[in-house]
Amino acid sequence: MGELGMDLDLFEKAGMGLCCCNADGRIISINDRAFSLLSLNGQFKKNNDVLNTCLFDYIGHFRSLFENYNTKSANELEIKINDSGNTAKYLKTSLLNAAENEYILVIDDISELKNIKKLYLESEEKLRTMLEVIPDIVYRVDTNGSITFISESVSRYGYKQEELIGTSILDLVHPDDREMARNRILERRTGNRMTRFFEVRLMTKSKEILNVSFDSESGKDSHFFSVCSEGVYRYNGENEKIYIGTQGVYSDIQDKKQFERSLRRSEEKWISVMESIEDGYYEADIKGRILYVNRALSEKLGYPKEEIIGSPFEKFVDPEEKESVYSFFNKVYKSGKLSMLKNWTGVAKSGKKIYLEGSVSLIKTKTEGMAFFNGILRDISDKKKMEQELLMARKLEAIGILAGGIAHDYNNALTAIIGNLSLARMEIDPKNIELIDTLNDAEKAALKVKELTHQLSTFSKGGKPVKKNTDMKLLISNICDPLLKGAPCKCVLNISSNLWMVEVDEFQIGHVLEYIITNALEAMDYGGMLKIAAMNIQVENEEMHNGISLQEGRYVQIIIEDSGRGIDRDDLNRIFDPYFTTKDMGSGMGLAISYAIVKRHKGYIDINSIKDKGTTVSLYLPVTA
């Protein structure tokens, strides 16, 4: 990992495979996960043994990925390899340009996703085959009695499927039986009678009469008969209706019930598979209403299933991406082709944003003429955060190398300049106000450059924190008191009285707090509300806290919240970049320095902002035992 020592633990413990190589495929570093996924453990005992060898020698697919690297494309590749036991596995890889002549290969195992898709397609084909081969007429009607589906077996009676779709089911019934059939249908709509089965005569297209049994409700799981049955009742002296038994005619429909059981088992098997996977699965109609979601997707969104099903898909999409997601689904609808939806943002019930990628398919049933969307969604929030952390670390490392090379020389030169300006001021006539003002302006400019040089040195090895046990309540108070005097806004402080001691560099952490509070005040130059809070938090195992994945342990959390101008959504992804600023006179180093300082304290910093509503900055500083 070069000089990126502070990220070595992150690199090694990543849940995905990470391999750092130069442009020629020479391996610089590789974590255990990548070593295992690439099946290098079959050739080497440990991952250090593979360093300085060429990745292309083991997996030739990667040569073209490196040679054709394009900063404007996804640079992704799916490959199939065999592990040491000769079992095939599928890997999805993406290539990132981390620094000059240095790339990071991100590797993810998608074998389970491939197998799930295969199982799903096999289940769909099985259901379709069953419907095509059974001899019984399988039908479906809507609330008006119009046929929406009828199986291929109806062709044995002279009809074509397509000519019956949309017609009334009563059109197939013998004219003498239509009134009775209509009444039976009404009974089922009103619930006035409990007839389970009834028998009517159907007409072939050539007007021949058929006796066919219709099953209108499920029976018990035993040998089945078609029953023309009705309840038998008597009335007591108070004219109360009392059920005393059932009468009817039975005909054997065991074959049909056997098929229904098989169909039900197939559906239960499919649902069981979908409910057991960790990736989200969904189905939606062509209008975007959710028809089904599995357990995993329900949990990711934070809604119970009953709140999701029937809701519009857009309810769970970031408002700024609704139009693009709608266009994507419309494109799939027109092409009918499976497509991958990459890097889109979902919104959980809590308001938390979830970064997702997944598939979108259009399923068209052969016989019903119906269509719906389905697909699998994978939460890539951790992966996205990891990529951002790695890229940010590389940027900071580059600035650190630059700062380490020039900060010392700059300081020496600036010291000489400032000293000579002071001597010059002593030698000139005190009445020469114009010359004195010129010297003062020159000294101010030199001091400003000296401050910028000091900021740059924070990135170099000289910026390593000098830690000591610190009373955080006192440190926060010492920073806030002078800054908040005469502030143009209302200030509310809520500092816990028993804040834990934290081992920090007081000067560096004080600089971070001063910069963030100053930023908040500048964002509210016309008034507003500034809230500063500090509290102790205990993290059990590894858990999410306000969208940040915190390691197990104790932390002091500091929250600085303003109601100022806020930050544009597009700018939020760049606020920690060195030299990026939205201020006319800003250097673009403040937040980058703050990020570096907090990271060197093994802490976390997170910023959430809404344009024209305000910004919240959260700091998490680990408490040493």
XYZ file of C-alpha atoms in Angstrom:
625
model
C 0.000 0.000 0.000
C 2.983 2.362 -0.447
C 3.004 4.990 2.272
C -0.692 4.604 3.003
C -0.016 3.033 6.361
C -3.081 4.443 8.008
C -5.307 2.471 5.628
C -3.491 -0.870 5.851
C -5.955 -2.267 8.380
C -8.880 -1.103 6.215
C -7.257 -2.706 3.160
C -6.635 -6.053 4.875
C -10.040 -6.400 6.554
C -12.168 -5.303 3.602
C -15.106 -7.589 2.845
C -14.199 -7.606 -0.839
C -11.014 -8.570 -2.610
C -8.512 -5.739 -3.142
C -5.340 -6.048 -5.228
C -2.981 -3.118 -5.863
C -0.920 -3.401 -9.089
C 1.142 -1.215 -11.366
C 0.192 -0.724 -15.030
C 2.152 -3.859 -16.038
C 0.134 -6.050 -13.683
C 2.951 -6.336 -11.107
C 1.323 -7.030 -7.730
C 2.200 -4.392 -5.103
C -0.170 -5.583 -2.382
C -3.098 -7.988 -2.096
C -5.450 -8.696 0.798
C -6.454 -12.154 2.000
C -9.900 -11.959 0.387
C -8.491 -11.272 -3.102
C -5.804 -13.952 -2.595
C -8.576 -16.496 -1.920
C -11.042 -15.301 -4.600
C -8.386 -15.468 -7.332
C -7.518 -19.030 -6.162
C -3.879 -18.035 -5.703
C -3.859 -20.104 -2.511
C -3.551 -23.134 -4.755
C -0.140 -21.924 -5.957
C 1.214 -19.942 -3.003
C 1.107 -20.528 0.754
C 0.377 -16.911 1.708
C -0.412 -13.668 -0.032
C 3.034 -12.137 0.589
C 4.531 -14.848 -1.639
C 2.741 -13.452 -4.674
C 4.049 -9.881 -4.314
C 6.137 -8.509 -7.217
C 4.828 -11.224 -9.544
C 2.657 -10.475 -12.577
C -1.108 -10.887 -12.110
C -1.524 -11.578 -15.840
C 0.510 -14.789 -15.473
C -2.266 -16.316 -13.330
C -5.377 -14.759 -14.893
C -4.866 -13.603 -18.464
C -8.315 -11.944 -18.621
C -6.976 -8.993 -16.639
C -4.372 -7.992 -19.235
C -6.991 -6.469 -21.572
C -8.714 -4.759 -18.601
C -5.469 -2.960 -17.696
C -4.416 -2.241 -21.291
C -7.829 -0.804 -22.230
C -8.338 1.236 -19.043
C -10.573 4.232 -19.726
C -11.268 6.953 -17.147
C -14.680 7.585 -18.721
C -16.004 4.032 -18.570
C -16.853 1.525 -15.829
C -13.705 -0.636 -16.400
C -15.484 -3.763 -15.181
C -15.053 -7.395 -16.117
C -16.867 -10.606 -15.177
C -14.734 -13.741 -15.251
C -15.214 -17.426 -14.560
C -12.378 -19.308 -12.858
C -11.953 -22.630 -11.078
C -10.816 -22.828 -7.470
C -8.305 -25.325 -6.111
C -11.088 -27.949 -5.942
C -11.877 -27.366 -9.629
C -15.237 -25.780 -8.748
C -16.300 -22.953 -11.043
C -16.899 -19.541 -9.529
C -17.855 -16.209 -11.049
C -16.130 -12.972 -10.133
C -17.027 -9.367 -10.876
C -14.007 -7.070 -11.004
C -13.619 -3.319 -11.378
C -10.411 -1.368 -11.927
C -9.683 1.973 -10.238
C -6.795 4.321 -11.038
C -5.550 5.121 -7.521
C -2.369 7.020 -8.458
C 0.101 7.445 -11.285
C 1.089 3.978 -12.578
C -0.889 2.372 -9.750
C -4.287 0.673 -9.919
C -6.609 -1.012 -7.455
C -8.534 -4.100 -8.600
C -11.797 -4.557 -6.627
C -13.018 -8.181 -6.724
C -16.454 -9.483 -5.697
C -17.808 -13.058 -5.736
C -21.105 -13.128 -7.700
C -21.396 -16.932 -7.906
C -24.440 -16.961 -5.605
C -26.139 -14.270 -7.708
C -25.548 -16.330 -10.871
C -26.921 -19.494 -9.239
C -30.013 -17.682 -7.955
C -30.769 -16.331 -11.418
C -30.358 -19.837 -12.849
C -32.735 -21.308 -10.237
C -35.267 -18.595 -10.943
C -35.214 -19.179 -14.719
C -35.488 -22.946 -14.217
C -38.494 -22.457 -11.917
C -40.156 -20.137 -14.450
C -39.612 -22.655 -17.243
C -40.947 -25.469 -15.092
C -44.162 -23.574 -14.362
C -44.577 -22.674 -18.021
C -44.036 -26.288 -19.115
C -46.595 -27.566 -16.609
C -49.270 -25.235 -17.947
C -48.585 -26.317 -21.519
C -48.798 -30.084 -20.946
C -51.708 -30.563 -18.520
C -54.962 -31.754 -20.179
C -57.356 -29.710 -18.003
C -58.513 -26.293 -19.049
C -56.873 -23.733 -16.769
C -58.570 -20.351 -16.870
C -58.643 -16.997 -15.192
C -61.391 -14.341 -15.309
C -61.609 -10.822 -13.948
C -64.353 -9.390 -11.733
C -66.615 -8.956 -14.748
C -66.244 -12.564 -15.854
C -64.034 -11.720 -18.842
C -61.291 -14.217 -19.671
C -57.775 -12.947 -18.994
C -56.065 -16.330 -19.396
C -56.992 -19.739 -20.752
C -54.609 -22.634 -21.295
C -53.524 -24.191 -24.576
C -55.654 -27.280 -23.837
C -58.766 -25.355 -24.921
C -57.563 -25.853 -28.513
C -58.739 -29.499 -28.270
C -62.281 -28.134 -28.362
C -61.766 -26.038 -31.477
C -60.919 -22.702 -29.864
C -57.784 -20.578 -30.184
C -56.437 -18.956 -27.047
C -56.166 -15.480 -28.517
C -59.777 -15.394 -29.722
C -61.100 -16.120 -26.211
C -59.069 -13.502 -24.320
C -61.381 -10.645 -23.347
C -64.597 -12.585 -23.985
C -67.018 -13.608 -21.240
C -66.541 -17.033 -19.657
C -70.313 -17.441 -20.046
C -69.906 -17.437 -23.853
C -68.440 -20.956 -23.535
C -71.382 -22.232 -21.477
C -74.410 -23.983 -23.012
C -77.266 -21.429 -23.337
C -79.499 -23.476 -21.030
C -76.852 -23.394 -18.254
C -75.816 -19.749 -18.475
C -78.333 -18.406 -15.969
C -77.330 -21.042 -13.429
C -73.633 -20.350 -14.047
C -74.219 -16.627 -13.687
C -75.967 -17.183 -10.348
C -73.112 -19.352 -9.094
C -70.684 -16.588 -10.012
C -72.828 -14.063 -8.131
C -72.882 -16.368 -5.094
C -69.136 -16.296 -4.948
C -69.126 -12.536 -5.182
C -71.707 -12.014 -2.446
C -70.877 -15.012 -0.236
C -74.577 -15.881 0.116
C -74.123 -19.614 -0.581
C -71.383 -22.099 0.194
C -71.493 -24.252 -2.981
C -67.932 -25.465 -3.461
C -68.183 -27.017 -6.936
C -70.733 -26.951 -9.681
C -71.212 -28.657 -13.020
C -72.154 -27.106 -16.320
C -72.110 -27.995 -19.988
C -69.578 -26.320 -22.253
C -69.934 -25.825 -25.981
C -67.160 -26.654 -28.429
C -66.623 -24.299 -31.318
C -68.526 -26.785 -33.497
C -71.438 -26.579 -30.981
C -70.920 -30.019 -29.425
C -71.843 -30.294 -25.735
C -69.229 -31.163 -23.071
C -69.756 -31.989 -19.407
C -66.913 -30.267 -17.516
C -66.258 -29.888 -13.780
C -65.307 -26.427 -12.488
C -63.382 -26.116 -9.198
C -64.190 -22.755 -7.661
C -62.527 -23.162 -4.243
C -59.769 -25.217 -2.622
C -60.736 -28.495 -0.966
C -58.933 -30.511 1.676
C -55.652 -32.229 0.873
C -56.989 -35.731 0.093
C -58.368 -37.630 -2.923
C -60.309 -34.988 -4.829
C -63.644 -35.150 -6.628
C -65.551 -32.576 -8.530
C -68.678 -32.047 -6.452
C -71.951 -30.500 -7.484
C -72.810 -29.649 -3.884
C -74.974 -27.388 -1.806
C -75.591 -26.985 1.869
C -78.700 -28.619 3.377
C -80.555 -26.560 5.968
C -83.602 -26.745 8.281
C -85.340 -24.038 10.229
C -86.322 -24.210 13.910
C -89.392 -22.717 15.503
C -87.781 -19.289 15.653
C -87.128 -19.421 11.924
C -83.368 -19.735 12.445
C -81.387 -21.384 9.663
C -79.428 -24.408 10.949
C -76.896 -26.303 8.848
C -77.355 -30.073 9.080
C -75.200 -31.526 6.317
C -74.159 -31.552 2.604
C -75.541 -33.259 -0.490
C -74.115 -33.427 -4.006
C -72.620 -35.436 -6.871
C -68.874 -36.310 -7.004
C -66.603 -36.863 -9.961
C -62.919 -37.737 -9.706
C -60.514 -34.825 -10.355
C -57.453 -36.285 -8.632
C -55.151 -35.604 -11.589
C -56.048 -31.941 -11.565
C -55.477 -31.620 -7.811
C -52.149 -33.405 -8.134
C -51.055 -30.745 -10.582
C -52.220 -27.966 -8.264
C -50.131 -29.442 -5.440
C -47.085 -29.602 -7.731
C -47.635 -26.027 -8.793
C -47.962 -24.918 -5.182
C -44.778 -26.773 -4.162
C -42.888 -25.175 -7.059
C -44.070 -21.726 -6.024
C -43.238 -22.395 -2.372
C -39.764 -23.576 -3.381
C -39.201 -20.435 -5.432
C -40.429 -18.187 -2.609
C -38.211 -20.064 -0.139
C -35.162 -19.405 -2.329
C -36.012 -15.712 -2.719
C -36.608 -15.283 1.019
C -33.287 -16.917 1.944
C -30.928 -14.829 -0.212
C -29.151 -11.770 1.176
C -29.676 -9.665 -1.950
C -32.975 -7.894 -2.482
C -35.517 -9.224 -5.001
C -38.537 -7.324 -6.338
C -41.399 -7.596 -8.813
C -43.318 -4.584 -10.129
C -46.081 -4.152 -12.671
C -45.566 -2.057 -15.797
C -47.005 0.990 -14.012
C -44.292 0.734 -11.367
C -46.392 -0.641 -8.493
C -44.552 -3.127 -6.279
C -46.030 -6.638 -6.493
C -43.539 -8.515 -4.317
C -40.319 -7.970 -2.364
C -38.288 -10.522 -0.442
C -37.201 -10.344 3.186
C -33.776 -8.858 2.408
C -35.134 -5.899 0.432
C -37.845 -5.258 3.001
C -35.194 -5.081 5.740
C -32.885 -2.844 3.708
C -35.693 -0.355 3.098
C -36.878 -0.531 6.712
C -40.527 -1.134 5.791
C -42.703 -4.169 6.538
C -43.699 -5.963 3.345
C -47.338 -4.925 3.579
C -46.292 -1.250 3.405
C -44.140 -1.854 0.323
C -46.466 -4.035 -1.762
C -48.820 -1.864 -3.780
C -46.660 1.243 -3.378
C -45.127 2.985 -6.411
C -41.487 2.084 -7.077
C -40.528 5.772 -7.052
C -41.404 6.003 -3.344
C -38.130 4.225 -2.591
C -35.933 6.174 -5.056
C -33.954 9.348 -4.328
C -36.100 12.252 -5.653
C -33.221 13.532 -7.784
C -32.926 10.162 -9.545
C -36.619 9.364 -10.107
C -36.645 10.595 -13.692
C -33.509 8.681 -14.683
C -34.747 5.461 -13.031
C -38.129 5.830 -14.763
C -36.351 6.287 -18.115
C -34.258 3.183 -17.446
C -37.325 1.005 -16.755
C -39.025 2.441 -19.838
C -35.975 1.495 -21.910
C -36.128 -2.079 -20.584
C -39.861 -2.211 -21.337
C -39.254 -1.204 -24.956
C -36.250 -3.478 -25.550
C -37.390 -6.451 -23.456
C -33.732 -7.113 -22.594
C -32.170 -7.769 -19.190
C -30.227 -4.657 -18.143
C -28.040 -3.738 -15.188
C -29.025 -0.682 -13.153
C -25.791 0.631 -11.643
C -25.103 3.196 -8.962
C -28.570 4.425 -8.125
C -29.751 5.673 -4.778
C -32.601 4.203 -2.767
C -34.245 5.828 0.252
C -35.102 3.844 3.403
C -38.036 4.612 5.695
C -35.648 6.407 8.061
C -34.594 8.721 5.226
C -31.182 7.081 4.987
C -29.828 6.774 1.445
C -28.825 3.312 0.206
C -26.514 2.893 -2.766
C -27.660 0.015 -4.964
C -26.902 -1.864 -8.140
C -28.922 -4.643 -9.691
C -30.806 -6.096 -12.606
C -34.060 -5.169 -14.336
C -35.898 -7.715 -16.494
C -39.206 -7.568 -18.304
C -41.158 -10.816 -17.920
C -43.888 -11.447 -20.490
C -46.128 -14.465 -19.952
C -46.722 -16.392 -23.144
C -50.377 -17.180 -22.570
C -51.661 -14.267 -20.484
C -50.113 -11.516 -22.534
C -49.237 -9.840 -19.214
C -45.908 -8.217 -18.368
C -44.080 -7.226 -15.191
C -40.599 -6.169 -14.103
C -38.383 -8.136 -11.781
C -34.792 -8.088 -10.667
C -32.225 -8.442 -7.928
C -30.824 -5.456 -5.998
C -27.530 -5.448 -4.110
C -26.570 -2.915 -1.438
C -23.183 -1.460 -2.459
C -23.090 1.295 0.177
C -20.084 -0.264 1.936
C -18.292 -0.859 -1.366
C -18.918 2.709 -2.489
C -17.708 4.078 0.839
C -14.598 1.869 0.632
C -13.793 3.130 -2.862
C -14.244 6.728 -1.740
C -12.028 6.140 1.304
C -9.270 4.603 -0.830
C -9.373 7.393 -3.409
C -9.405 10.059 -0.706
C -6.466 8.423 1.041
C -4.481 8.442 -2.205
C -5.230 12.117 -2.747
C -4.167 12.982 0.793
C -1.014 10.904 0.432
C -0.096 12.806 -2.732
C -0.580 16.148 -0.959
C 1.441 14.859 1.997
C 4.389 13.979 -0.222
C 4.227 17.429 -1.822
C 3.926 19.205 1.519
C 6.801 17.273 3.065
C 9.074 18.363 0.235
C 8.315 22.076 0.272
C 7.024 23.065 3.724
C 10.469 23.284 5.362
C 11.993 25.422 2.594
C 8.906 27.647 2.473
C 9.017 28.257 6.212
C 12.718 29.193 6.132
C 12.156 31.586 3.239
C 9.062 33.123 4.820
C 10.850 33.575 8.167
C 13.591 35.513 6.405
C 11.039 37.607 4.497
C 9.005 38.452 7.590
C 12.157 39.221 9.581
C 13.527 41.565 6.937
C 10.160 43.300 6.649
C 10.266 43.950 10.406
C 13.827 45.323 10.142
C 12.823 47.516 7.218
C 9.920 48.933 9.237
C 12.365 49.870 12.025
C 14.700 51.716 9.623
C 12.191 53.912 7.796
C 10.861 57.274 8.883
C 7.742 56.758 11.086
C 6.145 59.643 9.214
C 6.311 57.749 5.916
C 2.828 56.286 6.389
C 2.482 55.133 2.782
C 5.667 53.022 2.942
C 4.720 51.613 6.362
C 1.302 50.550 4.991
C 3.025 48.872 2.055
C 5.323 46.942 4.416
C 2.351 45.959 6.580
C 0.473 44.639 3.529
C 3.536 42.661 2.483
C 3.871 41.199 5.987
C 0.179 40.216 6.069
C 0.550 38.454 2.716
C 3.660 36.626 3.941
C 1.884 35.539 7.143
C -1.063 34.268 5.094
C 1.306 32.182 2.964
C 3.007 30.945 6.145
C -0.384 29.817 7.502
C -1.121 27.977 4.242
C 2.304 26.307 4.462
C 1.505 25.274 8.030
C -1.762 23.760 6.795
C 0.054 21.839 4.078
C 2.532 20.475 6.606
C -0.394 18.806 8.383
C -0.404 16.279 5.537
C 3.321 15.538 5.806
C 5.026 13.350 8.389
C 5.527 16.506 10.427
C 1.753 16.644 10.845
C 1.663 13.470 12.948
C -0.459 14.175 16.054
C 1.211 14.551 19.456
C -1.459 12.972 21.634
C -2.207 13.293 25.312
C -5.246 12.624 27.504
C -7.503 15.626 27.016
C -10.583 16.982 28.783
C -12.848 17.273 25.743
C -15.427 19.438 27.524
C -12.736 21.989 28.381
C -11.248 21.863 24.875
C -14.653 22.442 23.240
C -15.413 25.324 25.618
C -12.038 26.982 24.965
C -12.687 26.840 21.211
C -16.344 27.935 21.363
C -16.123 30.843 23.816
C -14.143 33.305 21.644
C -15.772 32.200 18.393
C -19.362 32.606 19.581
C -18.959 36.071 21.119
C -20.957 38.491 19.018
C -22.114 35.734 16.659
C -24.916 36.883 14.291
C -27.018 33.828 15.134
C -28.545 32.057 18.105
C -26.146 29.502 19.627
C -27.189 26.473 21.681
C -24.572 24.317 23.436
C -25.390 20.894 24.848
C -22.123 19.450 26.170
C -22.374 16.369 28.400
C -20.971 17.055 31.858
C -19.195 13.683 32.051
C -17.484 13.505 28.653
C -14.817 10.820 28.535
C -11.163 11.801 28.297
C -9.781 11.316 24.783
C -6.151 10.946 23.723
C -5.787 13.657 21.056
C -3.474 16.364 19.792
C -5.197 19.394 21.348
C -3.857 21.806 18.732
C -4.953 19.687 15.754
C -8.424 18.772 17.055
C -8.879 22.371 18.192
C -8.032 23.474 14.655
C -10.714 21.102 13.275
C -13.385 22.408 15.668
C -12.423 26.030 15.032
C -12.583 25.575 11.265
C -15.960 23.782 11.285
C -17.586 26.264 13.700
C -16.221 29.213 11.701
C -17.640 27.685 8.512
C -21.037 27.295 10.209
C -21.043 30.925 11.371
C -20.059 32.177 7.917
C -22.956 30.196 6.417
C -25.387 32.123 8.661
C -24.243 35.714 8.146
C -27.901 36.792 8.187
C -28.839 34.943 11.375
C -29.999 31.436 12.133
C -29.431 28.686 14.684
C -26.111 27.027 15.597
C -26.271 23.886 17.750
C -23.154 22.293 19.227
C -23.518 19.024 21.148
C -21.063 16.506 22.580
C -21.838 13.154 24.176
C -20.455 9.705 24.958
C -21.513 6.738 22.809
C -20.802 3.030 23.183
C -20.701 0.854 20.043
C -21.346 -2.875 20.539
C -19.724 -4.997 17.822
C -19.611 -3.123 14.501
C -22.711 -1.083 13.789
C -24.079 1.797 11.739
C -24.401 5.117 13.551
C -25.977 7.982 11.584
C -24.876 6.306 8.352
C -21.281 5.657 9.505
C -19.914 2.171 10.123
C -18.187 2.386 13.521
C -15.869 -0.237 14.969
C -16.651 -1.624 18.401
C -15.607 0.657 21.243
C -16.243 3.937 23.038
C -16.421 7.293 21.265
C -16.950 10.953 22.050
C -19.370 12.276 19.437
C -19.365 15.999 18.581
C -22.203 17.379 16.435
C -22.114 20.876 14.903
C -25.401 21.782 13.211
C -26.235 25.055 11.470
C -29.295 26.369 9.618
C -27.284 28.174 6.968
C -26.946 28.021 3.202
C -26.191 24.304 3.003
C -24.191 22.520 0.313
C -25.255 21.440 -3.173
C -25.740 17.689 -3.595
C -23.115 17.558 -6.356
C -20.570 19.359 -4.162
C -21.088 17.020 -1.183
C -19.081 14.275 -2.894
C -16.089 16.622 -3.284
C -15.993 18.583 -0.041
C -12.999 16.654 1.342
C -10.975 16.999 -1.872
C -7.824 19.140 -1.469
C -8.174 22.576 -3.111
C -11.922 22.205 -3.682
C -13.818 25.242 -2.395
C -17.065 27.108 -3.054
C -15.773 30.277 -1.359
C -14.429 33.194 -3.379
C -11.396 33.568 -1.089
C -11.070 29.974 0.166
C -7.966 27.811 -0.213
C -9.909 24.553 -0.373
C -7.706 22.994 2.314
C -9.827 23.372 5.465
C -12.023 20.275 5.223
C -9.259 18.227 3.597
C -7.013 19.036 6.567
C -9.843 18.296 9.012
C -10.416 14.931 7.329
C -6.700 14.073 7.527
C -6.454 15.079 11.187
C -9.510 13.063 12.248
C -8.289 10.019 10.298
C -4.874 10.243 11.989
C -6.704 10.088 15.298
C -8.443 6.904 14.009
C -11.727 8.788 14.129
C -14.551 9.487 11.709
C -16.009 12.647 10.192
C -19.299 12.827 8.316
C -21.166 15.735 6.729
C -24.846 15.850 5.793
C -26.325 18.916 4.170
C -29.452 20.129 2.392
C -29.248 23.177 0.160
C -30.774 26.289 1.808
C -31.643 24.315 4.970
C -28.339 23.756 6.721
C -25.413 21.458 7.412
C -24.617 18.912 10.126
C -21.030 17.822 10.824
C -20.500 14.767 13.057
C -17.116 13.887 14.587
C -16.380 10.554 16.284
C -13.177 10.377 18.343
C -12.240 6.970 19.812
C -11.649 6.746 23.544
C -8.529 4.839 24.561
C -8.746 2.398 27.473
